[in-house]
Structure formats: structure tokens, C-alpha cells
Amino acid sequence: MARAQLLFPKDFLWGTATAAYQVEGNNTNSDWWVWEQADGRILHNQKSGLASNWWANAEQDLDIAAEMGTNAHRLSLEWSRIEPEPSVFDDAALGRYREILQAMHQRGIEPMVTLHHFSNPLWLVEKGDFNSAVVVDYFRRYTAKVVDVLGDLIPKWVTINEPVVYVFMRYLTGDFPLGQHSGWSGVMGAIPNLLGCHAAAYHTIKEKLPQAQVGVAKNMAVLQARPGSLPLSRWWAGRVNWLFNYMWLDSMTNGRLYFPFGRRPIAHLAGSYDFIGLNYYTRFYVNFPPLGGLVSDRWEPGAVVSDGNYGEVYPAGLFQIIESLLPYKKPIYVTENGVPDKADRLRPSFLMTHLREVWRAISFNYPVMGYYHWSLVDNFEWDRAWTQRFGLIEINPETQERSWRASGRLYQEICRSRSLTSQQAEKYAPELMQTIFTGSDPANYRADFEAFLAAVPDVKPMEDDRLDSGG
Ligand code: FCB
């Protein structure tokens, strides 16, 4: 076959993403740390421990990120380190963040910094955190401190990571700390306050740093009724889709709450974002009636599903969702996209097929400005702990040893050439040769994956699987 190359724009950002609690280690003032200590909350009672050891040595992985050819990285700050007691700020912690951010700049890696990524200072939880309106002032004050001390090093900001996922996991499913499992009333209480926090942070940043780009990272999934469903379930799926995917964006755009969260305006919220950060992982079918939860974890026959029944691999959905964001008329960054795949069976194809959808969007002149793969390195995956490995680089959490997965080498070739090429496919994902370089319909990916998987021998657990089996 002729050589082919799908080229990306020169100024496209090639990134990876991490979050503080998941990589830093020893975040003892965080609500997650306390949560981890009791049995039965984290799969196999695993612990974050040193995580990926970034507090001591983020630099070693930033070296890897530079070697990979990336020019951007999304990381988060741990509020509980910066403000371990209310209004007591820790200069040493802020100093360490300065070092890490400087280390990124020195390596040609542009930081995108998230202020809140799922974890809270313990003192905030005692004060009722997102169910109490005082959180808005606390979040404003924390943001102001970060802007003062670190703002000169941060061109791009994410206020809150996946707000809707966060409130669902925290209040509805109870999988996140601190277990005040207050159900829908908790969700209802938290949404207006989280929107208030976002607006407060947005303006606090922009007042001092008018050039900064500020947005949110919004998890969006393809949510639909199963093919052949009755009109009522299709209507219901439409409601769930709006609630999960678009409610937050509509509120930020129009500056108000929507039913069922109320109808009132929220001060300074309208238009308070410069870009949309899109975290895209998967597609779900919506349950109707919603008895077993809002979404189903039963896949259609033949679906390619990643480790731990995490979700279906569905690259076409990335294009669909990007297209659905066009009415908001904002630049789009893919702020997370990845797959739990310890053995790296799916990730090379996953990477190429999803990036191919980004390339397709760009070729329609859709404003996709960058891509941050989740994740650079294996890390502590919340309640799934070390059982779900998202890294381009594998980490053995016991020895802290790093090794490149094939997908890491592939991403290196992609970043360095700013393109997807038929040679990469030949080398890393030959099953894609007949699809992404021949212009056939992306719906065929699934057939290609199936053929590929059928040909792959079953994976044998590797040596350092001990942690995965609860050891
Ligand atoms: C996202 C989270 C991130 C990580 C990935 C796998 O929802 O933002 O912290 O857990 O999923």
C-alpha cells in the first residue's frame, strides 16, 4: 500500500495528563487518604502510597514526556497540600509546585493546570464542602493564592475536573469519599456551589492574568438508547445525555441553573470559559426504566471492552462529541482520552483510531487545538486503584520501576512526526491498515478490532501483577 500520512497542524498541542492525588504520593491531608485507610472502599484494599512518586521526583517522568516528544502536559494541584489548614498556606508545597512547573517549561512542555481534581482538604469536608455555599469563598481564596504564587508559569487552567462525574461518584454511588452518601439531595446541593466555584475561579484568574486561557474538563460519553428501543426510552436517553453531557456547559454559557437543579441565575457565571476541555473515554447505553442505574454496563455482542469492564472502545464517538460542541463556539482541547489496558493490547489501536477522529475533526476545520492522553504513567486509579493501568509508561508501584509500553513508543513517533502514518500502523497496529488509511467508514473499526483480538493469544499475567490480585 502507498505510504500515507495524516498530518496535524504545526501549533497542535501533543500532551499527556495526570492528577495530583493519583501521581504524587503521600497526600496525607486529603479526604482520599483517610478514605483509603478503611477496608472495602478501594478495590482489594490497595493503597495509593507513593503513587507514581511525583512529589519526590516528577522530573524523571517529565524527562520521559520530553523524550516522547510531547509539548504539553495537564496536571493538577492538591489543594490539601497548598492549604493544609483553613487560611494557612504552605510555602514549601507551593515552592515544590513552582519547581515542577519550571521543570516542565525547561523541557518545552506547556502546563495546563487543574485546580480541583476529585480530592479535597479534610478541613473543607468538615465544613460541608460542596454542599455548603461557603465553599465558593474558600475556592476563590485558594485560587487567588495559586494565581499569586504560580500564575506566571500557567498559561492554561482547568477550574474543576469532571464536575458531574464528581458529584455522581461522591453523592450518588458513594464510591468517592467521604461517604456521606446523601443521594440526589447531595447532587442537587453540590451542583450550584460547584458552578459558583467555577465562576469565582474563572474571574479570579482572569483579573490578574487576562491572557490566561481558562476552562473546565468535562467528561462526555456517547449516551444512547439501545438500537431498536421504543420512543419512550429514546426520549429518556436524550434526557440523560443532556444531563450528563451538556447541562454543565449550558449553565456556564447562559449563567443559570436548569431544571432539576433550579432555575435561578448564578452570579458571574455566564460566558465564564475560554475553551472546552473534553475528557472522552467511551459509549454507554442508557437504562430504561432506570432501575439498575442510569447507564448499563452490558455491551452489545462484539463490543471491544477494556480492562475491568471499564467501557467500550468507541473511537467514532470522539468525532460525534466534538461535532456536538460546535454550537458553543469555543476552542476544544481533548483534555483526557485513554484506556485501561495493562497488557497494552488495545492501546496502540486506541491511540491511532481516536487521534484519527481528532484529525478528521480538524480537517473539517473544527477547532480542536490539542490532545492530552490519559495517562503518561500508570497511577492510582481512585477506587479501582492499581487494577486499572492507563499509562503509556508502565510503573511497578512497589519498585517504582518504569518501562515503556509499545503505545508509548507509538505516541513518541506520532508526536515527533505530528502525524499518523501508515508505517506506524504497520508497526504497531497492522489491523488498522485497511481502515484509517483507506478512508473507509470509522464504524468498521469495531470489525477490525474484533478480527485483531481474535488473532491475539490470551494475555498471561505478568510478574508484577501481585498488586492486582490483592497481594
Ligand atoms: C477520568 C478522571 C481521571 C482518571 C481517568 C481514567 O474520569 O478525570 O482522574 O480517573 O478518568
Short mmCIF file of C-alpha atoms in Angstrom, two decimals, residues 21-224:
data_model
loop_
_atom_site.label_atom_id
_atom_site.label_comp_id
_atom_site.label_asym_id
_atom_site.label_seq_id
_atom_site.Cartn_x
_atom_site.Cartn_y
_atom_site.Cartn_z
CA TYR A 21 -3.59 12.61 44.07
CA GLN A 22 -3.06 9.89 41.50
CA VAL A 23 0.64 10.50 40.94
CA GLU A 24 2.16 12.48 43.83
CA GLY A 25 2.04 10.02 46.72
CA ASN A 26 1.62 10.60 50.46
CA ASN A 27 -1.17 13.15 50.22
CA THR A 28 -1.98 12.68 53.88
CA ASN A 29 -4.16 15.81 54.29
CA SER A 30 -6.56 14.80 51.58
CA ASP A 31 -10.01 13.25 52.07
CA TRP A 32 -8.91 10.40 49.80
CA TRP A 33 -6.10 9.46 52.16
CA VAL A 34 -8.49 8.96 55.07
CA TRP A 35 -10.94 7.17 52.81
CA GLU A 36 -8.28 4.70 51.65
CA GLN A 37 -7.46 3.60 55.18
CA ALA A 38 -10.71 1.72 55.84
CA ASP A 39 -11.36 -1.73 54.37
CA GLY A 40 -13.73 -2.27 51.50
CA ARG A 41 -13.58 1.12 49.84
CA ILE A 42 -10.74 0.62 47.38
CA LEU A 43 -10.57 -2.49 45.23
CA HIS A 44 -8.52 -5.15 47.04
CA ASN A 45 -7.89 -2.53 49.74
CA GLN A 46 -4.92 -1.29 47.74
CA LYS A 47 -3.27 1.96 48.83
CA SER A 48 -2.02 4.96 46.90
CA GLY A 49 1.19 5.06 48.98
CA LEU A 50 3.91 6.69 46.91
CA ALA A 51 1.59 6.64 43.90
CA SER A 52 3.89 7.46 40.96
CA ASN A 53 6.30 9.27 43.29
CA TRP A 54 5.87 12.69 41.70
CA TRP A 55 6.16 14.69 44.90
CA ALA A 56 9.70 13.44 45.25
CA ASN A 57 10.58 13.10 41.60
CA ALA A 58 8.11 14.30 38.96
CA GLU A 59 11.20 15.27 36.99
CA GLN A 60 12.04 11.72 36.00
CA ASP A 61 8.68 11.35 34.25
CA LEU A 62 8.91 14.83 32.75
CA ASP A 63 12.18 13.68 31.19
CA ILE A 64 10.25 10.80 29.69
CA ALA A 65 7.49 13.14 28.48
CA ALA A 66 10.14 15.25 26.76
CA GLU A 67 11.76 12.18 25.23
CA MET A 68 8.31 11.18 24.00
CA GLY A 69 8.19 14.41 22.03
CA THR A 70 5.21 15.92 23.83
CA ASN A 71 4.94 19.70 24.16
CA ALA A 72 2.12 19.90 26.72
CA HIS A 73 1.05 18.25 29.95
CA ARG A 74 -2.07 18.58 32.08
CA LEU A 75 -1.50 18.17 35.82
CA SER A 76 -3.42 19.19 38.93
CA LEU A 77 -2.62 20.85 42.23
CA GLU A 78 -3.53 19.23 45.53
CA TRP A 79 -5.46 21.84 47.49
CA SER A 80 -4.82 19.95 50.74
CA ARG A 81 -1.06 20.44 50.30
CA ILE A 82 -1.30 24.12 49.45
CA GLU A 83 -3.77 24.95 52.24
CA PRO A 84 -3.44 22.20 54.85
CA GLU A 85 -5.43 24.23 57.42
CA PRO A 86 -8.03 26.88 56.61
CA SER A 87 -6.17 30.04 55.56
CA VAL A 88 -2.77 28.51 56.37
CA PHE A 89 -0.80 28.25 53.15
CA ASP A 90 2.25 26.04 52.88
CA ASP A 91 5.09 27.89 51.17
CA ALA A 92 7.18 24.76 50.82
CA ALA A 93 4.38 22.99 48.95
CA LEU A 94 3.88 26.00 46.68
CA GLY A 95 7.64 26.05 46.15
CA ARG A 96 7.64 22.43 45.07
CA TYR A 97 4.84 23.13 42.57
CA ARG A 98 6.92 26.03 41.22
CA GLU A 99 9.82 23.65 40.69
CA ILE A 100 7.64 21.14 38.86
CA LEU A 101 6.11 23.81 36.62
CA GLN A 102 9.54 25.26 35.88
CA ALA A 103 10.82 21.79 35.08
CA MET A 104 8.05 21.49 32.52
CA HIS A 105 8.88 24.81 30.86
CA GLN A 106 12.56 23.90 30.76
CA ARG A 107 11.66 20.77 28.82
CA GLY A 108 9.43 22.60 26.33
CA ILE A 109 6.28 21.21 27.93
CA GLU A 110 3.44 23.70 28.37
CA PRO A 111 1.48 23.19 31.59
CA MET A 112 -2.30 23.06 31.78
CA VAL A 113 -3.18 23.17 35.49
CA THR A 114 -6.35 21.83 37.12
CA LEU A 115 -7.32 23.40 40.44
CA HIS A 116 -9.71 20.69 41.62
CA HIS A 117 -9.38 17.09 40.51
CA PHE A 118 -11.62 14.95 42.77
CA SER A 119 -9.73 15.45 46.05
CA ASN A 120 -10.35 17.89 48.95
CA PRO A 121 -8.60 19.10 52.08
CA LEU A 122 -10.03 17.31 55.09
CA TRP A 123 -10.92 20.60 56.78
CA LEU A 124 -13.11 21.51 53.83
CA VAL A 125 -15.05 18.29 54.19
CA GLU A 126 -15.66 19.13 57.85
CA LYS A 127 -17.18 22.41 56.72
CA GLY A 128 -19.63 20.67 54.42
CA ASP A 129 -17.59 21.18 51.24
CA PHE A 130 -19.69 21.36 48.08
CA ASN A 131 -22.98 21.07 49.91
CA SER A 132 -22.26 24.30 51.70
CA ALA A 133 -22.21 27.69 49.95
CA VAL A 134 -19.10 28.78 51.92
CA VAL A 135 -17.03 26.58 49.61
CA VAL A 136 -17.21 29.29 46.95
CA ASP A 137 -15.24 31.77 49.08
CA TYR A 138 -12.72 29.14 50.09
CA PHE A 139 -12.21 28.13 46.48
CA ARG A 140 -11.79 31.77 45.43
CA ARG A 141 -9.17 32.33 48.12
CA TYR A 142 -7.25 29.16 47.21
CA THR A 143 -7.33 30.15 43.53
CA ALA A 144 -6.10 33.67 44.34
CA LYS A 145 -3.13 32.22 46.21
CA VAL A 146 -2.24 29.94 43.33
CA VAL A 147 -2.56 32.81 40.85
CA ASP A 148 -0.25 34.99 43.00
CA VAL A 149 2.45 32.41 43.55
CA LEU A 150 2.34 30.25 40.42
CA GLY A 151 0.27 32.19 37.89
CA ASP A 152 3.24 33.39 35.82
CA LEU A 153 4.03 29.78 34.95
CA ILE A 154 0.49 28.70 33.99
CA PRO A 155 -0.89 29.63 30.57
CA LYS A 156 -3.85 27.23 30.65
CA TRP A 157 -6.18 26.46 33.53
CA VAL A 158 -8.92 23.98 34.27
CA THR A 159 -11.02 25.05 37.26
CA ILE A 160 -12.78 21.78 38.03
CA ASN A 161 -12.27 18.31 36.64
CA GLU A 162 -15.40 16.43 35.59
CA PRO A 163 -17.84 18.17 37.95
CA VAL A 164 -20.78 15.95 37.02
CA VAL A 165 -18.83 12.71 37.40
CA TYR A 166 -17.52 14.01 40.71
CA VAL A 167 -20.93 14.72 42.24
CA PHE A 168 -22.34 11.42 40.97
CA MET A 169 -19.46 9.38 42.41
CA ARG A 170 -19.43 11.33 45.62
CA TYR A 171 -23.14 11.62 46.41
CA LEU A 172 -24.99 9.06 44.29
CA THR A 173 -22.82 5.97 44.08
CA GLY A 174 -20.73 6.68 47.21
CA ASP A 175 -17.56 5.37 45.50
CA PHE A 176 -15.71 8.59 46.38
CA PRO A 177 -15.03 9.98 49.88
CA LEU A 178 -16.17 10.74 52.39
CA GLY A 179 -19.21 8.53 52.21
CA GLN A 180 -21.90 10.96 53.23
CA HIS A 181 -23.96 9.13 50.76
CA SER A 182 -26.77 11.63 50.53
CA GLY A 183 -28.08 10.65 47.11
CA TRP A 184 -29.89 13.10 44.87
CA SER A 185 -30.18 15.74 47.57
CA GLY A 186 -26.37 15.80 47.77
CA VAL A 187 -26.14 16.15 43.99
CA MET A 188 -28.74 18.94 44.00
CA GLY A 189 -26.88 20.80 46.74
CA ALA A 190 -23.47 20.46 45.11
CA ILE A 191 -24.16 21.50 41.50
CA PRO A 192 -24.98 25.19 42.21
CA ASN A 193 -21.98 25.53 44.54
CA LEU A 194 -19.60 23.87 42.08
CA LEU A 195 -20.80 26.23 39.36
CA GLY A 196 -20.24 29.09 41.81
CA CYS A 197 -16.69 27.84 42.49
CA HIS A 198 -16.01 27.67 38.79
CA ALA A 199 -17.23 31.23 38.16
CA ALA A 200 -15.27 32.57 41.15
CA ALA A 201 -12.06 30.88 40.00
CA TYR A 202 -12.53 31.97 36.40
CA HIS A 203 -12.75 35.66 37.32
CA THR A 204 -10.01 35.46 39.95
CA ILE A 205 -7.62 34.11 37.31
CA LYS A 206 -8.67 36.47 34.52
CA GLU A 207 -8.45 39.61 36.66
CA LYS A 208 -4.74 39.09 37.26
CA LEU A 209 -3.88 37.12 34.15
CA PRO A 210 -6.07 38.37 31.32
CA GLN A 211 -4.13 36.32 28.76
CA ALA A 212 -4.65 33.03 30.60
CA GLN A 213 -6.98 30.52 28.98
CA VAL A 214 -9.44 29.09 31.49
CA GLY A 215 -11.91 26.25 31.04
CA VAL A 216 -13.26 23.07 32.61
CA ALA A 217 -12.52 19.44 31.82
CA LYS A 218 -15.86 17.89 31.03
CA ASN A 219 -16.26 14.15 30.85
CA MET A 220 -18.51 13.38 27.91
CA ALA A 221 -19.61 9.94 26.85
CA VAL A 222 -21.78 8.82 23.98
CA LEU A 223 -25.05 8.05 25.79
CA GLN A 224 -27.78 6.50 23.74
#
